[in-house]
Amino acid sequence: MKKGFRYGWIGLVLLFMYAPILILAVYSFTDAANIGPFRSFSVHNYVTLFTTPELLNMILGSVILAVGSGLIATILGTSGAIGAFYSKKRVKMAMSALNQVPVVNADVVTGFSMCILLVVVFGVSKDTYIPLVLGHVVLSAPFVYLAVVPKLKQMDPSIYEAALDLGATPFYALVKVIIPEIASGILSGFVMAITLSLDDYFVATYTKPATFDTISTYVVNATKGSQTEIKTALWALSTIIFLVVVVVELVLNLAPAKKAAGEETEIDE
């Protein structure tokens, strides 16, 4: 009885969390101009999404920005995590504390401060995309750090020391020993960096060129306008993004379980 009651509450919580997304997904397959009475089934929104050059350019630009800034953030976050992990206790604690500041800091503060520093103080033109890319790197790198640190703690430190004792250089040991051990954390951090970039609005608003829009800034601007066809096409885009996130999360969670099951089978044999 208690178990069924607990599962019932979990089901209600999940329904409350995902109901808005599911409703949006349902309406993305209609020809309705607004959320209201359900009309006939239609894929018009998806056709509009993939045949409108303005939308395609916006999506492509956002993906390139997310992947590019995500790669840089992953390199910096992973390097910082490894460096802090093998540093002295005081340095490690200082790095951990400093890394927490961007995580808990409001995005609007991060975006505005990056704009002031790069555009006003250093005179970097926003048309170069440098402020936008650096802003997203600053936004994402701390989360990569947080994704990698637990994997470093789970790793056996004697493996790295053994590699050095056997004649490996520090760089070779880093590439061949440490990185394979923390690969899942690096991958999780990279995916998180991409997600944060695609989701960001405030940092992009303050640092992006006037002629460029990310998905978030485009959606906000589109909802203020009167282009109904564009608005409803964004329902389709939101549905696709949600499905991609679900698939990626399933892969990231099932792959380690499958690997562990394979290792257990080998041991049994």
PDB file of C-alpha atoms in Angstrom:
ATOM      1  CA  MET A   1       0.000   0.000   0.000  1.00  0.00           C
ATOM      2  CA  LYS A   2       2.738   2.428   0.983  1.00  0.00           C
ATOM      3  CA  LYS A   3       4.753   1.480  -2.103  1.00  0.00           C
ATOM      4  CA  GLY A   4       1.790   2.086  -4.397  1.00  0.00           C
ATOM      5  CA  PHE A   5       1.090   5.420  -2.681  1.00  0.00           C
ATOM      6  CA  ARG A   6       4.711   6.476  -3.161  1.00  0.00           C
ATOM      7  CA  TYR A   7       4.652   5.545  -6.849  1.00  0.00           C
ATOM      8  CA  GLY A   8       1.400   7.444  -7.239  1.00  0.00           C
ATOM      9  CA  TRP A   9       3.000  10.624  -5.904  1.00  0.00           C
ATOM     10  CA  ILE A  10       6.012  10.129  -8.177  1.00  0.00           C
ATOM     11  CA  GLY A  11       3.660   9.765 -11.131  1.00  0.00           C
ATOM     12  CA  LEU A  12       1.816  12.976 -10.224  1.00  0.00           C
ATOM     13  CA  VAL A  13       5.080  14.894  -9.892  1.00  0.00           C
ATOM     14  CA  LEU A  14       6.303  13.623 -13.275  1.00  0.00           C
ATOM     15  CA  LEU A  15       2.958  14.474 -14.862  1.00  0.00           C
ATOM     16  CA  PHE A  16       3.114  17.995 -13.424  1.00  0.00           C
ATOM     17  CA  MET A  17       6.685  18.442 -14.730  1.00  0.00           C
ATOM     18  CA  TYR A  18       6.142  17.125 -18.240  1.00  0.00           C
ATOM     19  CA  ALA A  19       2.517  18.086 -18.916  1.00  0.00           C
ATOM     20  CA  PRO A  20       3.365  21.527 -20.420  1.00  0.00           C
ATOM     21  CA  ILE A  21       5.919  19.984 -22.774  1.00  0.00           C
ATOM     22  CA  LEU A  22       3.554  17.193 -23.793  1.00  0.00           C
ATOM     23  CA  ILE A  23       0.751  19.676 -24.476  1.00  0.00           C
ATOM     24  CA  LEU A  24       3.097  21.770 -26.612  1.00  0.00           C
ATOM     25  CA  ALA A  25       4.183  18.646 -28.502  1.00  0.00           C
ATOM     26  CA  VAL A  26       0.549  17.729 -29.212  1.00  0.00           C
ATOM     27  CA  TYR A  27      -0.260  21.206 -30.536  1.00  0.00           C
ATOM     28  CA  SER A  28       2.845  21.171 -32.728  1.00  0.00           C
ATOM     29  CA  PHE A  29       1.021  18.552 -34.817  1.00  0.00           C
ATOM     30  CA  THR A  30      -2.048  20.746 -35.412  1.00  0.00           C
ATOM     31  CA  ASP A  31      -2.851  23.760 -37.577  1.00  0.00           C
ATOM     32  CA  ALA A  32      -4.022  25.772 -34.568  1.00  0.00           C
ATOM     33  CA  ALA A  33      -2.726  29.340 -34.342  1.00  0.00           C
ATOM     34  CA  ASN A  34      -3.048  29.403 -30.530  1.00  0.00           C
ATOM     35  CA  ILE A  35      -3.235  26.931 -27.667  1.00  0.00           C
ATOM     36  CA  GLY A  36      -6.966  26.338 -27.413  1.00  0.00           C
ATOM     37  CA  PRO A  37      -9.579  24.115 -29.064  1.00  0.00           C
ATOM     38  CA  PHE A  38      -7.881  21.127 -30.683  1.00  0.00           C
ATOM     39  CA  ARG A  39      -8.066  21.211 -34.466  1.00  0.00           C
ATOM     40  CA  SER A  40      -7.160  18.740 -37.186  1.00  0.00           C
ATOM     41  CA  PHE A  41      -3.844  16.879 -37.352  1.00  0.00           C
ATOM     42  CA  SER A  42      -1.184  18.651 -39.407  1.00  0.00           C
ATOM     43  CA  VAL A  43       2.595  18.685 -39.899  1.00  0.00           C
ATOM     44  CA  HIS A  44       2.458  22.250 -41.207  1.00  0.00           C
ATOM     45  CA  ASN A  45       4.583  23.563 -38.332  1.00  0.00           C
ATOM     46  CA  TYR A  46       7.369  21.087 -39.085  1.00  0.00           C
ATOM     47  CA  VAL A  47       7.261  21.907 -42.797  1.00  0.00           C
ATOM     48  CA  THR A  48       7.517  25.616 -41.957  1.00  0.00           C
ATOM     49  CA  LEU A  49      10.391  24.938 -39.572  1.00  0.00           C
ATOM     50  CA  PHE A  50      12.493  23.079 -42.145  1.00  0.00           C
ATOM     51  CA  THR A  51      11.630  25.251 -45.172  1.00  0.00           C
ATOM     52  CA  THR A  52      12.066  28.742 -43.702  1.00  0.00           C
ATOM     53  CA  PRO A  53      15.634  29.999 -44.339  1.00  0.00           C
ATOM     54  CA  GLU A  54      15.437  32.417 -41.398  1.00  0.00           C
ATOM     55  CA  LEU A  55      14.663  29.602 -38.964  1.00  0.00           C
ATOM     56  CA  LEU A  56      17.222  27.210 -40.446  1.00  0.00           C
ATOM     57  CA  ASN A  57      20.000  29.818 -40.271  1.00  0.00           C
ATOM     58  CA  MET A  58      19.083  30.602 -36.664  1.00  0.00           C
ATOM     59  CA  ILE A  59      19.141  26.917 -35.678  1.00  0.00           C
ATOM     60  CA  LEU A  60      22.421  26.238 -37.512  1.00  0.00           C
ATOM     61  CA  GLY A  61      24.102  29.283 -35.962  1.00  0.00           C
ATOM     62  CA  SER A  62      22.924  28.299 -32.479  1.00  0.00           C
ATOM     63  CA  VAL A  63      24.188  24.725 -32.877  1.00  0.00           C
ATOM     64  CA  ILE A  64      27.595  25.866 -34.170  1.00  0.00           C
ATOM     65  CA  LEU A  65      27.873  28.312 -31.266  1.00  0.00           C
ATOM     66  CA  ALA A  66      26.847  25.652 -28.736  1.00  0.00           C
ATOM     67  CA  VAL A  67      29.259  23.002 -30.047  1.00  0.00           C
ATOM     68  CA  GLY A  68      32.165  25.438 -30.455  1.00  0.00           C
ATOM     69  CA  SER A  69      31.800  27.100 -27.054  1.00  0.00           C
ATOM     70  CA  GLY A  70      31.068  23.684 -25.532  1.00  0.00           C
ATOM     71  CA  LEU A  71      34.361  22.277 -26.816  1.00  0.00           C
ATOM     72  CA  ILE A  72      36.342  25.210 -25.414  1.00  0.00           C
ATOM     73  CA  ALA A  73      34.461  25.036 -22.100  1.00  0.00           C
ATOM     74  CA  THR A  74      35.060  21.276 -21.902  1.00  0.00           C
ATOM     75  CA  ILE A  75      38.807  21.684 -22.450  1.00  0.00           C
ATOM     76  CA  LEU A  76      39.069  24.461 -19.858  1.00  0.00           C
ATOM     77  CA  GLY A  77      36.757  22.821 -17.324  1.00  0.00           C
ATOM     78  CA  THR A  78      38.470  19.445 -17.619  1.00  0.00           C
ATOM     79  CA  SER A  79      41.948  20.991 -17.391  1.00  0.00           C
ATOM     80  CA  GLY A  80      40.918  22.987 -14.337  1.00  0.00           C
ATOM     81  CA  ALA A  81      39.409  19.957 -12.630  1.00  0.00           C
ATOM     82  CA  ILE A  82      42.501  17.814 -13.244  1.00  0.00           C
ATOM     83  CA  GLY A  83      44.849  20.605 -12.162  1.00  0.00           C
ATOM     84  CA  ALA A  84      42.881  21.272  -8.983  1.00  0.00           C
ATOM     85  CA  PHE A  85      42.588  17.561  -8.177  1.00  0.00           C
ATOM     86  CA  TYR A  86      46.365  17.070  -8.230  1.00  0.00           C
ATOM     87  CA  SER A  87      47.122  20.334  -6.427  1.00  0.00           C
ATOM     88  CA  LYS A  88      47.652  20.907  -2.728  1.00  0.00           C
ATOM     89  CA  LYS A  89      44.647  20.989  -0.422  1.00  0.00           C
ATOM     90  CA  ARG A  90      44.490  24.795  -0.136  1.00  0.00           C
ATOM     91  CA  VAL A  91      44.702  25.291  -3.898  1.00  0.00           C
ATOM     92  CA  LYS A  92      42.059  22.620  -4.424  1.00  0.00           C
ATOM     93  CA  MET A  93      39.673  24.286  -1.950  1.00  0.00           C
ATOM     94  CA  ALA A  94      40.291  27.723  -3.478  1.00  0.00           C
ATOM     95  CA  MET A  95      39.609  26.424  -6.994  1.00  0.00           C
ATOM     96  CA  SER A  96      36.430  24.700  -5.835  1.00  0.00           C
ATOM     97  CA  ALA A  97      35.190  27.871  -4.129  1.00  0.00           C
ATOM     98  CA  LEU A  98      35.998  30.076  -7.129  1.00  0.00           C
ATOM     99  CA  ASN A  99      34.253  27.628  -9.448  1.00  0.00           C
ATOM    100  CA  GLN A 100      31.051  27.872  -7.404  1.00  0.00           C
ATOM    101  CA  VAL A 101      30.715  31.632  -7.980  1.00  0.00           C
ATOM    102  CA  PRO A 102      29.770  31.474 -11.707  1.00  0.00           C
ATOM    103  CA  VAL A 103      27.477  28.513 -10.985  1.00  0.00           C
ATOM    104  CA  VAL A 104      25.335  30.330  -8.412  1.00  0.00           C
ATOM    105  CA  ASN A 105      25.723  33.759 -10.007  1.00  0.00           C
ATOM    106  CA  ALA A 106      22.746  35.102 -11.971  1.00  0.00           C
ATOM    107  CA  ASP A 107      23.113  34.788 -15.750  1.00  0.00           C
ATOM    108  CA  VAL A 108      22.104  38.411 -16.226  1.00  0.00           C
ATOM    109  CA  VAL A 109      25.064  39.486 -14.064  1.00  0.00           C
ATOM    110  CA  THR A 110      27.437  37.239 -16.013  1.00  0.00           C
ATOM    111  CA  GLY A 111      26.194  38.546 -19.354  1.00  0.00           C
ATOM    112  CA  PHE A 112      26.302  42.205 -18.364  1.00  0.00           C
ATOM    113  CA  SER A 113      29.761  41.924 -16.767  1.00  0.00           C
ATOM    114  CA  MET A 114      31.170  40.122 -19.838  1.00  0.00           C
ATOM    115  CA  CYS A 115      29.773  42.877 -22.051  1.00  0.00           C
ATOM    116  CA  ILE A 116      31.348  45.601 -19.905  1.00  0.00           C
ATOM    117  CA  LEU A 117      34.719  43.830 -19.684  1.00  0.00           C
ATOM    118  CA  LEU A 118      35.139  42.838 -23.320  1.00  0.00           C
ATOM    119  CA  VAL A 119      33.225  45.503 -25.230  1.00  0.00           C
ATOM    120  CA  VAL A 120      33.689  48.583 -23.055  1.00  0.00           C
ATOM    121  CA  VAL A 121      37.032  47.965 -21.283  1.00  0.00           C
ATOM    122  CA  PHE A 122      38.938  46.019 -23.958  1.00  0.00           C
ATOM    123  CA  GLY A 123      37.077  47.465 -26.945  1.00  0.00           C
ATOM    124  CA  VAL A 124      36.272  44.115 -28.558  1.00  0.00           C
ATOM    125  CA  SER A 125      33.610  44.515 -31.249  1.00  0.00           C
ATOM    126  CA  LYS A 126      30.467  42.435 -30.753  1.00  0.00           C
ATOM    127  CA  ASP A 127      30.399  41.843 -34.514  1.00  0.00           C
ATOM    128  CA  THR A 128      33.416  39.538 -34.111  1.00  0.00           C
ATOM    129  CA  TYR A 129      31.362  37.033 -32.061  1.00  0.00           C
ATOM    130  CA  ILE A 130      34.228  36.917 -29.543  1.00  0.00           C
ATOM    131  CA  PRO A 131      32.175  38.324 -26.628  1.00  0.00           C
ATOM    132  CA  LEU A 132      29.346  35.871 -27.359  1.00  0.00           C
ATOM    133  CA  VAL A 133      31.620  32.822 -27.527  1.00  0.00           C
ATOM    134  CA  LEU A 134      33.624  33.813 -24.433  1.00  0.00           C
ATOM    135  CA  GLY A 135      30.407  34.572 -22.553  1.00  0.00           C
ATOM    136  CA  HIS A 136      29.091  31.072 -23.217  1.00  0.00           C
ATOM    137  CA  VAL A 137      32.451  29.549 -22.287  1.00  0.00           C
ATOM    138  CA  VAL A 138      32.415  31.385 -18.952  1.00  0.00           C
ATOM    139  CA  LEU A 139      28.827  30.237 -18.440  1.00  0.00           C
ATOM    140  CA  SER A 140      29.513  26.552 -19.207  1.00  0.00           C
ATOM    141  CA  ALA A 141      33.070  25.778 -18.044  1.00  0.00           C
ATOM    142  CA  PRO A 142      32.226  25.682 -14.290  1.00  0.00           C
ATOM    143  CA  PHE A 143      29.573  23.033 -14.934  1.00  0.00           C
ATOM    144  CA  VAL A 144      32.082  20.922 -16.870  1.00  0.00           C
ATOM    145  CA  TYR A 145      34.404  21.224 -13.856  1.00  0.00           C
ATOM    146  CA  LEU A 146      31.619  19.932 -11.587  1.00  0.00           C
ATOM    147  CA  ALA A 147      30.927  17.006 -13.940  1.00  0.00           C
ATOM    148  CA  VAL A 148      34.575  15.918 -14.107  1.00  0.00           C
ATOM    149  CA  VAL A 149      35.586  16.217 -10.427  1.00  0.00           C
ATOM    150  CA  PRO A 150      33.443  13.266  -9.189  1.00  0.00           C
ATOM    151  CA  LYS A 151      35.001  10.999 -11.820  1.00  0.00           C
ATOM    152  CA  LEU A 152      38.474  12.032 -10.694  1.00  0.00           C
ATOM    153  CA  LYS A 153      37.555  11.164  -7.104  1.00  0.00           C
ATOM    154  CA  GLN A 154      36.335   7.729  -8.204  1.00  0.00           C
ATOM    155  CA  MET A 155      39.575   7.044 -10.078  1.00  0.00           C
ATOM    156  CA  ASP A 156      42.375   5.074  -8.464  1.00  0.00           C
ATOM    157  CA  PRO A 157      45.239   7.626  -8.113  1.00  0.00           C
ATOM    158  CA  SER A 158      47.833   4.869  -8.068  1.00  0.00           C
ATOM    159  CA  ILE A 159      47.196   4.176 -11.776  1.00  0.00           C
ATOM    160  CA  TYR A 160      48.654   7.544 -12.785  1.00  0.00           C
ATOM    161  CA  GLU A 161      51.595   7.130 -10.412  1.00  0.00           C
ATOM    162  CA  ALA A 162      52.250   3.645 -11.757  1.00  0.00           C
ATOM    163  CA  ALA A 163      52.328   5.001 -15.314  1.00  0.00           C
ATOM    164  CA  LEU A 164      54.942   7.573 -14.301  1.00  0.00           C
ATOM    165  CA  ASP A 165      57.006   4.903 -12.518  1.00  0.00           C
ATOM    166  CA  LEU A 166      56.972   2.814 -15.703  1.00  0.00           C
ATOM    167  CA  GLY A 167      58.514   5.672 -17.686  1.00  0.00           C
ATOM    168  CA  ALA A 168      55.493   7.471 -19.119  1.00  0.00           C
ATOM    169  CA  THR A 169      55.689  11.240 -19.436  1.00  0.00           C
ATOM    170  CA  PRO A 170      53.066  13.276 -17.540  1.00  0.00           C
ATOM    171  CA  PHE A 171      51.319  14.210 -20.814  1.00  0.00           C
ATOM    172  CA  TYR A 172      51.279  10.607 -22.045  1.00  0.00           C
ATOM    173  CA  ALA A 173      49.911   9.428 -18.706  1.00  0.00           C
ATOM    174  CA  LEU A 174      47.278  12.161 -18.850  1.00  0.00           C
ATOM    175  CA  VAL A 175      46.111  11.115 -22.320  1.00  0.00           C
ATOM    176  CA  LYS A 176      46.358   7.354 -21.888  1.00  0.00           C
ATOM    177  CA  VAL A 177      45.430   6.920 -18.218  1.00  0.00           C
ATOM    178  CA  ILE A 178      43.486   9.819 -16.716  1.00  0.00           C
ATOM    179  CA  ILE A 179      41.300  10.915 -19.640  1.00  0.00           C
ATOM    180  CA  PRO A 180      39.977   7.378 -20.410  1.00  0.00           C
ATOM    181  CA  GLU A 181      39.100   6.990 -16.720  1.00  0.00           C
ATOM    182  CA  ILE A 182      37.091  10.241 -16.616  1.00  0.00           C
ATOM    183  CA  ALA A 183      35.733  10.112 -20.183  1.00  0.00           C
ATOM    184  CA  SER A 184      32.114   9.736 -19.068  1.00  0.00           C
ATOM    185  CA  GLY A 185      32.386  12.854 -16.894  1.00  0.00           C
ATOM    186  CA  ILE A 186      33.961  14.808 -19.751  1.00  0.00           C
ATOM    187  CA  LEU A 187      31.170  13.711 -22.098  1.00  0.00           C
ATOM    188  CA  SER A 188      28.503  14.670 -19.545  1.00  0.00           C
ATOM    189  CA  GLY A 189      30.133  18.076 -19.107  1.00  0.00           C
ATOM    190  CA  PHE A 190      30.275  18.605 -22.866  1.00  0.00           C
ATOM    191  CA  VAL A 191      26.578  17.759 -23.270  1.00  0.00           C
ATOM    192  CA  MET A 192      25.737  20.065 -20.365  1.00  0.00           C
ATOM    193  CA  ALA A 193      27.776  22.875 -21.953  1.00  0.00           C
ATOM    194  CA  ILE A 194      25.864  22.497 -25.220  1.00  0.00           C
ATOM    195  CA  THR A 195      22.547  22.509 -23.366  1.00  0.00           C
ATOM    196  CA  LEU A 196      23.453  25.630 -21.395  1.00  0.00           C
ATOM    197  CA  SER A 197      24.482  27.441 -24.571  1.00  0.00           C
ATOM    198  CA  LEU A 198      21.251  26.559 -26.362  1.00  0.00           C
ATOM    199  CA  ASP A 199      19.215  27.527 -23.303  1.00  0.00           C
ATOM    200  CA  ASP A 200      20.998  30.796 -22.506  1.00  0.00           C
ATOM    201  CA  TYR A 201      19.198  34.084 -23.062  1.00  0.00           C
ATOM    202  CA  PHE A 202      20.767  36.761 -20.851  1.00  0.00           C
ATOM    203  CA  VAL A 203      24.432  36.252 -21.760  1.00  0.00           C
ATOM    204  CA  ALA A 204      23.571  36.132 -25.462  1.00  0.00           C
ATOM    205  CA  THR A 205      21.418  39.245 -25.198  1.00  0.00           C
ATOM    206  CA  TYR A 206      24.304  41.337 -23.885  1.00  0.00           C
ATOM    207  CA  THR A 207      27.105  39.875 -26.024  1.00  0.00           C
ATOM    208  CA  LYS A 208      25.664  38.817 -29.393  1.00  0.00           C
ATOM    209  CA  PRO A 209      25.954  40.808 -32.645  1.00  0.00           C
ATOM    210  CA  ALA A 210      22.831  42.743 -33.605  1.00  0.00           C
ATOM    211  CA  THR A 211      22.324  40.608 -36.727  1.00  0.00           C
ATOM    212  CA  PHE A 212      22.621  37.240 -34.948  1.00  0.00           C
ATOM    213  CA  ASP A 213      20.051  35.367 -32.878  1.00  0.00           C
ATOM    214  CA  THR A 214      20.356  32.243 -30.770  1.00  0.00           C
ATOM    215  CA  ILE A 215      17.344  29.995 -30.306  1.00  0.00           C
ATOM    216  CA  SER A 216      16.480  31.631 -26.980  1.00  0.00           C
ATOM    217  CA  THR A 217      16.748  35.232 -28.153  1.00  0.00           C
ATOM    218  CA  TYR A 218      14.867  34.411 -31.353  1.00  0.00           C
ATOM    219  CA  VAL A 219      12.020  32.733 -29.476  1.00  0.00           C
ATOM    220  CA  VAL A 220      11.632  35.700 -27.101  1.00  0.00           C
ATOM    221  CA  ASN A 221      11.615  38.194 -29.977  1.00  0.00           C
ATOM    222  CA  ALA A 222       9.248  36.065 -32.065  1.00  0.00           C
ATOM    223  CA  THR A 223       6.676  35.766 -29.284  1.00  0.00           C
ATOM    224  CA  LYS A 224       6.524  39.563 -29.142  1.00  0.00           C
ATOM    225  CA  GLY A 225       5.780  39.886 -32.852  1.00  0.00           C
ATOM    226  CA  SER A 226       2.748  39.130 -34.988  1.00  0.00           C
ATOM    227  CA  GLN A 227       4.143  36.356 -37.221  1.00  0.00           C
ATOM    228  CA  THR A 228       1.778  33.552 -36.209  1.00  0.00           C
ATOM    229  CA  GLU A 229       3.305  31.029 -38.618  1.00  0.00           C
ATOM    230  CA  ILE A 230       6.763  31.554 -37.122  1.00  0.00           C
ATOM    231  CA  LYS A 231       5.405  31.273 -33.576  1.00  0.00           C
ATOM    232  CA  THR A 232       3.708  27.939 -34.205  1.00  0.00           C
ATOM    233  CA  ALA A 233       6.814  26.599 -36.006  1.00  0.00           C
ATOM    234  CA  LEU A 234       8.682  27.209 -32.754  1.00  0.00           C
ATOM    235  CA  TRP A 235       6.330  24.692 -31.102  1.00  0.00           C
ATOM    236  CA  ALA A 236       7.787  22.099 -33.478  1.00  0.00           C
ATOM    237  CA  LEU A 237      11.324  23.248 -32.694  1.00  0.00           C
ATOM    238  CA  SER A 238      10.686  22.942 -28.944  1.00  0.00           C
ATOM    239  CA  THR A 239       9.336  19.421 -29.423  1.00  0.00           C
ATOM    240  CA  ILE A 240      12.390  18.350 -31.436  1.00  0.00           C
ATOM    241  CA  ILE A 241      14.786  19.800 -28.854  1.00  0.00           C
ATOM    242  CA  PHE A 242      12.948  17.941 -26.065  1.00  0.00           C
ATOM    243  CA  LEU A 243      13.111  14.634 -27.965  1.00  0.00           C
ATOM    244  CA  VAL A 244      16.822  15.096 -28.697  1.00  0.00           C
ATOM    245  CA  VAL A 245      17.500  15.779 -24.997  1.00  0.00           C
ATOM    246  CA  VAL A 246      15.545  12.654 -23.983  1.00  0.00           C
ATOM    247  CA  VAL A 247      17.468  10.477 -26.472  1.00  0.00           C
ATOM    248  CA  VAL A 248      20.848  11.866 -25.371  1.00  0.00           C
ATOM    249  CA  GLU A 249      20.020  11.324 -21.697  1.00  0.00           C
ATOM    250  CA  LEU A 250      18.924   7.747 -22.383  1.00  0.00           C
ATOM    251  CA  VAL A 251      22.163   7.028 -24.247  1.00  0.00           C
ATOM    252  CA  LEU A 252      24.322   8.585 -21.519  1.00  0.00           C
ATOM    253  CA  ASN A 253      22.547   6.611 -18.792  1.00  0.00           C
ATOM    254  CA  LEU A 254      22.207   3.277 -20.591  1.00  0.00           C
ATOM    255  CA  ALA A 255      25.738   3.129 -22.026  1.00  0.00           C
ATOM    256  CA  PRO A 256      27.513   2.819 -18.617  1.00  0.00           C
ATOM    257  CA  ALA A 257      24.991   0.211 -17.492  1.00  0.00           C
ATOM    258  CA  LYS A 258      25.563  -1.802 -20.686  1.00  0.00           C
ATOM    259  CA  LYS A 259      29.341  -1.517 -20.255  1.00  0.00           C
ATOM    260  CA  ALA A 260      29.115  -2.682 -16.642  1.00  0.00           C
ATOM    261  CA  ALA A 261      26.939  -5.630 -17.661  1.00  0.00           C
ATOM    262  CA  GLY A 262      29.473  -6.583 -20.337  1.00  0.00           C
ATOM    263  CA  GLU A 263      32.347  -6.465 -17.833  1.00  0.00           C
ATOM    264  CA  GLU A 264      30.407  -8.676 -15.408  1.00  0.00           C
ATOM    265  CA  THR A 265      29.791 -11.188 -18.198  1.00  0.00           C
ATOM    266  CA  GLU A 266      33.502 -11.277 -19.049  1.00  0.00           C
ATOM    267  CA  ILE A 267      34.389 -11.837 -15.386  1.00  0.00           C
ATOM    268  CA  ASP A 268      31.868 -14.678 -15.106  1.00  0.00           C
ATOM    269  CA  GLU A 269      33.326 -16.333 -18.189  1.00  0.00           C
TER     270      GLU A 269
END
